[in-house]
CSV table of C-alpha atoms and ligand atoms in Angstrom, one decimal:
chain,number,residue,atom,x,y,z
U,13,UNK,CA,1.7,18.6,-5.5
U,14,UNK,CA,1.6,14.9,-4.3
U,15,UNK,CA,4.6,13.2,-4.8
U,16,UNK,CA,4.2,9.5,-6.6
U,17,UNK,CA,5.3,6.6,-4.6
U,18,UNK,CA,5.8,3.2,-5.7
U,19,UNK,CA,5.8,0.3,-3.3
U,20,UNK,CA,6.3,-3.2,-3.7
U,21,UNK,CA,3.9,-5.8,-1.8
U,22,UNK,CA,6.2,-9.1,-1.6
U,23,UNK,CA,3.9,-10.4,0.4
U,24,UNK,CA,4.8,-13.9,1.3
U,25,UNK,CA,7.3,-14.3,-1.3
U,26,UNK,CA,11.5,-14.5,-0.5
U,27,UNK,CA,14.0,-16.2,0.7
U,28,UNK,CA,17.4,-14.7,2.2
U,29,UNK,CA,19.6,-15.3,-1.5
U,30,UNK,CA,16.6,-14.2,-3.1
U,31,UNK,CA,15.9,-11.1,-1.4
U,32,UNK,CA,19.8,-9.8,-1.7
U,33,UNK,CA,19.7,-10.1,-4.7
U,34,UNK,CA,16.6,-8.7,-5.7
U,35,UNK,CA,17.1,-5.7,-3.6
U,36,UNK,CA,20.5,-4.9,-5.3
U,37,UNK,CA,18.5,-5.5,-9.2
U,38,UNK,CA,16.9,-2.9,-8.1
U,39,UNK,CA,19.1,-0.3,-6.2
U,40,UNK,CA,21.1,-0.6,-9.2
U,41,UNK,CA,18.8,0.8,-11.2
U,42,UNK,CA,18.1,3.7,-9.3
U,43,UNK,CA,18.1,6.0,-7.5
U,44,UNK,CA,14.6,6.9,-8.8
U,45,UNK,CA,13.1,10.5,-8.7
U,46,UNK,CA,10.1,8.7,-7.2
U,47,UNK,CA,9.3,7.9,-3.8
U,48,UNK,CA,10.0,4.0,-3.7
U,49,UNK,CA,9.0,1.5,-0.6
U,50,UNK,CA,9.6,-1.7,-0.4
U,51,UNK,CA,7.5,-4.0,1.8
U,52,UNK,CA,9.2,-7.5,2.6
U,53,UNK,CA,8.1,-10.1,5.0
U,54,UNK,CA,8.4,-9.5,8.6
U,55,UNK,CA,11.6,-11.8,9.0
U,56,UNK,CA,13.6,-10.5,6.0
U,57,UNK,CA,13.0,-6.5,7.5
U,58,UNK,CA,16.1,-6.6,9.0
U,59,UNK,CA,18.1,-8.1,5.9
U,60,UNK,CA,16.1,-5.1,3.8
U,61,UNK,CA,17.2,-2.6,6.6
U,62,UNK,CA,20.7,-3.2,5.6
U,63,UNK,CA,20.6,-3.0,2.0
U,64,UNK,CA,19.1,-0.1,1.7
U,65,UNK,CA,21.3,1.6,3.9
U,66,UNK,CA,22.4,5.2,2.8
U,67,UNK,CA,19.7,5.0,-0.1
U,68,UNK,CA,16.4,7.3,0.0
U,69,UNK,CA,13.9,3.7,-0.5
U,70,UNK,CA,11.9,3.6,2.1
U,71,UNK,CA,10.8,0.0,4.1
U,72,UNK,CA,7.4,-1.0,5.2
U,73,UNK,CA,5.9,-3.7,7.3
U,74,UNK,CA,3.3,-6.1,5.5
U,75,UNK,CA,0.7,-5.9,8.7
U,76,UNK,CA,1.3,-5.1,12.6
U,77,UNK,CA,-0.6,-6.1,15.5
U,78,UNK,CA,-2.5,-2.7,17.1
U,79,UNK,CA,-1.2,-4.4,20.3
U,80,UNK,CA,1.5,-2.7,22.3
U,81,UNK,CA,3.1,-6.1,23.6
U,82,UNK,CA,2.5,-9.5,25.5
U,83,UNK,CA,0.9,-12.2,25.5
U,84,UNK,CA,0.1,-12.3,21.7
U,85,UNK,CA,1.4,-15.5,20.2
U,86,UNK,CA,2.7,-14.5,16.9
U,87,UNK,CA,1.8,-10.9,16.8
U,88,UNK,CA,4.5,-7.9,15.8
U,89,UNK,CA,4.3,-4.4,17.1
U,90,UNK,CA,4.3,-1.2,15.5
U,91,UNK,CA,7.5,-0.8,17.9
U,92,UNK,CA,9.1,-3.9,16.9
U,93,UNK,CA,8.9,-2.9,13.3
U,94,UNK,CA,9.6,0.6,13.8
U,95,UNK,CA,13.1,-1.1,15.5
U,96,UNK,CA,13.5,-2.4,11.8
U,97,UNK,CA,13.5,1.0,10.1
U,98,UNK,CA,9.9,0.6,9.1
U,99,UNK,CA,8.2,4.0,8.5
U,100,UNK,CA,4.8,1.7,6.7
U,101,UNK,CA,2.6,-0.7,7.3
U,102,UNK,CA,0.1,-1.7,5.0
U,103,UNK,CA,-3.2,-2.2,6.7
U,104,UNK,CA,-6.3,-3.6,5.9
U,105,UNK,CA,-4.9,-5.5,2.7
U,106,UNK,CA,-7.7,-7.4,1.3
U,107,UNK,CA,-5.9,-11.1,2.0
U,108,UNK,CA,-5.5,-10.1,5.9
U,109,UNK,CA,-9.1,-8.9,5.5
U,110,UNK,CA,-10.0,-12.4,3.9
U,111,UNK,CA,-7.6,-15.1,4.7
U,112,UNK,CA,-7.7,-13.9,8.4
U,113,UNK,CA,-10.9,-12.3,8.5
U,114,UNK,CA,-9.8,-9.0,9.5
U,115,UNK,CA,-12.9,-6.8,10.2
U,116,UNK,CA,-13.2,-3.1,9.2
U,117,UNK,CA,-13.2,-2.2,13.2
U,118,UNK,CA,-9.4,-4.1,13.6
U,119,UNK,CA,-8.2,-2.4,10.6
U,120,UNK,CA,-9.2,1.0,12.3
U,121,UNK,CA,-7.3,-0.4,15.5
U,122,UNK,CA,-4.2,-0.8,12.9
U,123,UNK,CA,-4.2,2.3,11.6
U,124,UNK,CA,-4.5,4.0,14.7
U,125,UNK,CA,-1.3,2.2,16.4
U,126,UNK,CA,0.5,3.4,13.4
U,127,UNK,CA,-0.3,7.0,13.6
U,128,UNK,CA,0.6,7.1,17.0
U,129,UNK,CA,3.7,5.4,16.8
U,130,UNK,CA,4.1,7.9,14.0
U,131,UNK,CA,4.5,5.5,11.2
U,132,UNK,CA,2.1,6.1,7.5
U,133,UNK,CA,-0.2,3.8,7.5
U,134,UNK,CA,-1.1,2.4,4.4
U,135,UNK,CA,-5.0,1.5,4.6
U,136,UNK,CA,-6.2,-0.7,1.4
U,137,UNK,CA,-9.6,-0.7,0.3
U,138,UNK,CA,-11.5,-1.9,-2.4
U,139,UNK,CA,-14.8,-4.0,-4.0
U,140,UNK,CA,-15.1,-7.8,-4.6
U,141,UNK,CA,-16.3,-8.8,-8.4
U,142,UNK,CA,-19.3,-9.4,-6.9
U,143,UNK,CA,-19.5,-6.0,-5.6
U,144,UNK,CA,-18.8,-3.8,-8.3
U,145,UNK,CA,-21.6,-5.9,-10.2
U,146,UNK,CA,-23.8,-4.6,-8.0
U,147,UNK,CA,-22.8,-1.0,-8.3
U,148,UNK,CA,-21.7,-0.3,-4.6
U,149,UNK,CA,-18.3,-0.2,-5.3
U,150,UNK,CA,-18.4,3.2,-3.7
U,151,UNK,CA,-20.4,2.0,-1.1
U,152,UNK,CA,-18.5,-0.6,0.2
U,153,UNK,CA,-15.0,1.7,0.0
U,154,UNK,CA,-17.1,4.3,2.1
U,155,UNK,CA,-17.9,1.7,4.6
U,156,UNK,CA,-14.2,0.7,4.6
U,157,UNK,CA,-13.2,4.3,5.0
U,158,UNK,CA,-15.7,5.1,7.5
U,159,UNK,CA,-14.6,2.7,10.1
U,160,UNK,CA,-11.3,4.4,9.8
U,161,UNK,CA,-12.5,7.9,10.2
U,162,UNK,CA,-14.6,7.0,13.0
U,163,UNK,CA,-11.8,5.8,15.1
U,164,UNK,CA,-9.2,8.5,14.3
U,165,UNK,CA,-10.9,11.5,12.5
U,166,UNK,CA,-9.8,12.8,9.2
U,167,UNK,CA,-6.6,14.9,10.5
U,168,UNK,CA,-5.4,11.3,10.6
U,169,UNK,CA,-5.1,11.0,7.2
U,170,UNK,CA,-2.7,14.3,6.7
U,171,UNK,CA,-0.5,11.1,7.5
U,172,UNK,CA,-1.4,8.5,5.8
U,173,UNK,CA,-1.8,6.7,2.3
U,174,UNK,CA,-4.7,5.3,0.7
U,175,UNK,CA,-4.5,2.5,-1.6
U,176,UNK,CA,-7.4,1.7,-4.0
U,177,UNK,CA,-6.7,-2.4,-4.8
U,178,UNK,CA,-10.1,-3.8,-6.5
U,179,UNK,CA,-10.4,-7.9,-5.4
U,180,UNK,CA,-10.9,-9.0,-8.6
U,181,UNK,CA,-8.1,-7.5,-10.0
U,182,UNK,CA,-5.7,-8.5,-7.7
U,183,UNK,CA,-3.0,-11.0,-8.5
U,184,UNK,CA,-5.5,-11.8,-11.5
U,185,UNK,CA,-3.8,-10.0,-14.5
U,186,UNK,CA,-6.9,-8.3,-14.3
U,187,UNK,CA,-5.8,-4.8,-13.7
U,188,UNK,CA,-9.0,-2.3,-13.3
U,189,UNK,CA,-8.4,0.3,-16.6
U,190,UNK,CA,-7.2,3.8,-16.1
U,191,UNK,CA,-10.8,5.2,-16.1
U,192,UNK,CA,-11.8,2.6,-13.7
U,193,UNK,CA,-9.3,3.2,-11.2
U,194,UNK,CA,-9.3,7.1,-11.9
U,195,UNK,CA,-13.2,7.1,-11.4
U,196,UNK,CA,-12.6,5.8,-7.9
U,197,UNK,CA,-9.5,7.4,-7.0
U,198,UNK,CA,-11.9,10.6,-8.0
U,199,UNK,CA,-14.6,9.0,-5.6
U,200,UNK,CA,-12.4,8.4,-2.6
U,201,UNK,CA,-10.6,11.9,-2.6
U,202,UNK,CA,-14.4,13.4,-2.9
U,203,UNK,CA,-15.0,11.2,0.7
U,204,UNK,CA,-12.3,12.7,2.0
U,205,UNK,CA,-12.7,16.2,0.9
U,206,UNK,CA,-16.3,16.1,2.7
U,207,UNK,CA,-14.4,15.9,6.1
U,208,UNK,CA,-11.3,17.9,4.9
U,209,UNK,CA,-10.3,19.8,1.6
U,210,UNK,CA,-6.9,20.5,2.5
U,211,UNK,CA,-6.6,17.4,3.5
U,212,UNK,CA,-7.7,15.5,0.9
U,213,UNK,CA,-6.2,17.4,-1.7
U,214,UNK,CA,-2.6,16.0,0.2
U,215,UNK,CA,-3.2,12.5,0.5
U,216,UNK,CA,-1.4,9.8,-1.4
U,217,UNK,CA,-4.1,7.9,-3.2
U,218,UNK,CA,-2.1,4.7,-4.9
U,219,UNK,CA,-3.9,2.5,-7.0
U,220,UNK,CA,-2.7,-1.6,-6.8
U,221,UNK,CA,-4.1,-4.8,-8.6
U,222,UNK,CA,-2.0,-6.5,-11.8
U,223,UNK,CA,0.4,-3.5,-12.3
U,224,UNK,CA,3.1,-4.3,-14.6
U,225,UNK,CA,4.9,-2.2,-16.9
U,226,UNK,CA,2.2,-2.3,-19.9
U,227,UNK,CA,-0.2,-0.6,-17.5
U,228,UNK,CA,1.5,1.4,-15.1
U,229,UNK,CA,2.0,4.7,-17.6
U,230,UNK,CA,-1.2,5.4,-18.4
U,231,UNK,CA,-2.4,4.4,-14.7
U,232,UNK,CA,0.0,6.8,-13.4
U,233,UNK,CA,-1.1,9.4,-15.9
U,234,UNK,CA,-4.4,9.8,-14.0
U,235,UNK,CA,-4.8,12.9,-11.9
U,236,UNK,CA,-6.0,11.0,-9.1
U,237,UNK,CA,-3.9,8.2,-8.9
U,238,UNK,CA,-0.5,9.2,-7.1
U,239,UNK,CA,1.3,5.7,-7.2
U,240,UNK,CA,0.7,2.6,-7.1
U,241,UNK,CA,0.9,-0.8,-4.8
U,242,UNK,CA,2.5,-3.8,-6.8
U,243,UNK,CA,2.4,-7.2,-6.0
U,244,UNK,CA,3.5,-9.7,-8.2
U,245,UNK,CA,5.7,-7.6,-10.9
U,246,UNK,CA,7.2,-6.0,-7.6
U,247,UNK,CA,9.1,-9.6,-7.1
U,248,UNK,CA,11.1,-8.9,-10.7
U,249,UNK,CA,14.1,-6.4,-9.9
U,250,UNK,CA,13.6,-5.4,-13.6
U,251,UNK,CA,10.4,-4.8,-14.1
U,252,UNK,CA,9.8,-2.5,-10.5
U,253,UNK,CA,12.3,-0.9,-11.4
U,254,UNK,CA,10.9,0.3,-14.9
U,255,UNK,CA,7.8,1.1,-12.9
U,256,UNK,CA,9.7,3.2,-11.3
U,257,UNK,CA,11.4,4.8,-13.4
U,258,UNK,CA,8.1,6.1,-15.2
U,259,UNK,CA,6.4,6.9,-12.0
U,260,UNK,CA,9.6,9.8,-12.4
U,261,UNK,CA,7.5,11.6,-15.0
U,262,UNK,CA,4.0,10.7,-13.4
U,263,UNK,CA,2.0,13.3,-10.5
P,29,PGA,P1,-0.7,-7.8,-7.6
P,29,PGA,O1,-0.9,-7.5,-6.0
P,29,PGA,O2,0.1,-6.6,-8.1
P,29,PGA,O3,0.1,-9.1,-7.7
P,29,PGA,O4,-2.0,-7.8,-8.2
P,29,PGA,C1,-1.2,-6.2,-5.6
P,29,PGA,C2,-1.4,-6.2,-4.1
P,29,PGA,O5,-2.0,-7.1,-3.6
P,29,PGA,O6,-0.9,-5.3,-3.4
């Protein structure tokens, strides 16, 4: 059985006052039977590090450079975060793949550096609007996956996590519907299970785009869909941790 993990995406979002307190909203309403990550920004890991101390959430880095150091104005290390207590990194998140024009052959390069730092990588994929109009919203996620696969192979993925995050539903209110989202959770284990069954049967699958705590139930109720990756409602101590809290009966 796939355990259900819920991680929150603050993305650039925080400030040090902010962060304490959010952090202790929502320790206080745990501890969850749930796997819960959260996934601050680079210079607040540290300040997560510590309040999470002696707790079983998890902390993840929003991106790290495949580099393993130098000259690399700006860049962080899969080392420097793992210093931090990070055993995540979100890859391939469709703002670093559009804001800074990430290409499918750099997020394979990220994903790689986690693995063998031994840190989950946490590879997102997923269609524009304009995509799934077209139909090849299965299309473009195999392309996405591909470049992944070719670079590592699909033992890879015995440790890693997949997250399913649709463009247009991102940070839209716009959250894809439970059929939706199951339908291509469905589709992505079915890639993997054509280079591994075992595999693919074990792989996290999280679905993210405008979760809140109307949706999250009957997303999590899907077979395929083992958690999800929150964004906006993962800000509100509240409201993640009611997420999480019904992610306990979910899987
Ligand atoms: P959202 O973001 O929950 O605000 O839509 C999800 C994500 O980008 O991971």
């Amino acid at each position: 059985m796939r355990p259900t993990l819920i991680a929150g995406n603050w993305k650039m979002n925080g400030s040090r006052a902010g962060v304490d307190s959010l952090v202790s909203g929502i320790l206080r309403q745990g501890p969850f039977g749930c796997q819960v990550l959260l996934v601050p920004s680079f210079v607040f890991l540290e300040q997560v590090e510590r309040l999470i101390v002696g707790t079983a959430v998890a902390l993840g880095a929003q991106d790290i450079d495949p580099r393993p150091e130098g000259a690399v104005t700006g860049g962080i290390s899969v080392s420097m975060v793992r210093e931090f207590g990070c055993g995540y990194a979100l890859v391939g998140h469709s703002e670093r793949r559009t804001l800074f024009a990430e290409t499918d052959d750099q997020v394979a390069e990220k994903f790689k550096a986690c693995i063998h730092a031994g840190m989950t990588p946490i590879l997102c994929v997923g269609e524009t609007r304009a995509e799934r109009e077209a139909d090849s919203t299965d299309e473009v996620i195999a392309g996405q996956l591909a470049a992944v696969l070719a670079k590592v192979g699909v033992s890879a993925f015995a440790t890693a996590v997949i997250a399913y995050e649709p463009v247009w539903a991102i940070g839209t209110g716009l959250s894809a519907t439970p059929v939706q989202a199951q339908a291509v959770h469905e589709a992505i284990r079915a890639m993997l299970a054509a280079e591994d069954q075992d595999i693919a049967a074990q792989t996290q699958l999280l679905y993210g785009g405008s979760v809140n705590r109307q949706n999250a139930e009957a997303l999590l109720a899907q077979p395929d869909i083992d958690g999800a990756l929150i964004g906006g409602a993962s800000l509100k101590a509240d409201e993640f941790g009611a997420i999480c809290r019904m992610a306990e009966g979910a899987g």
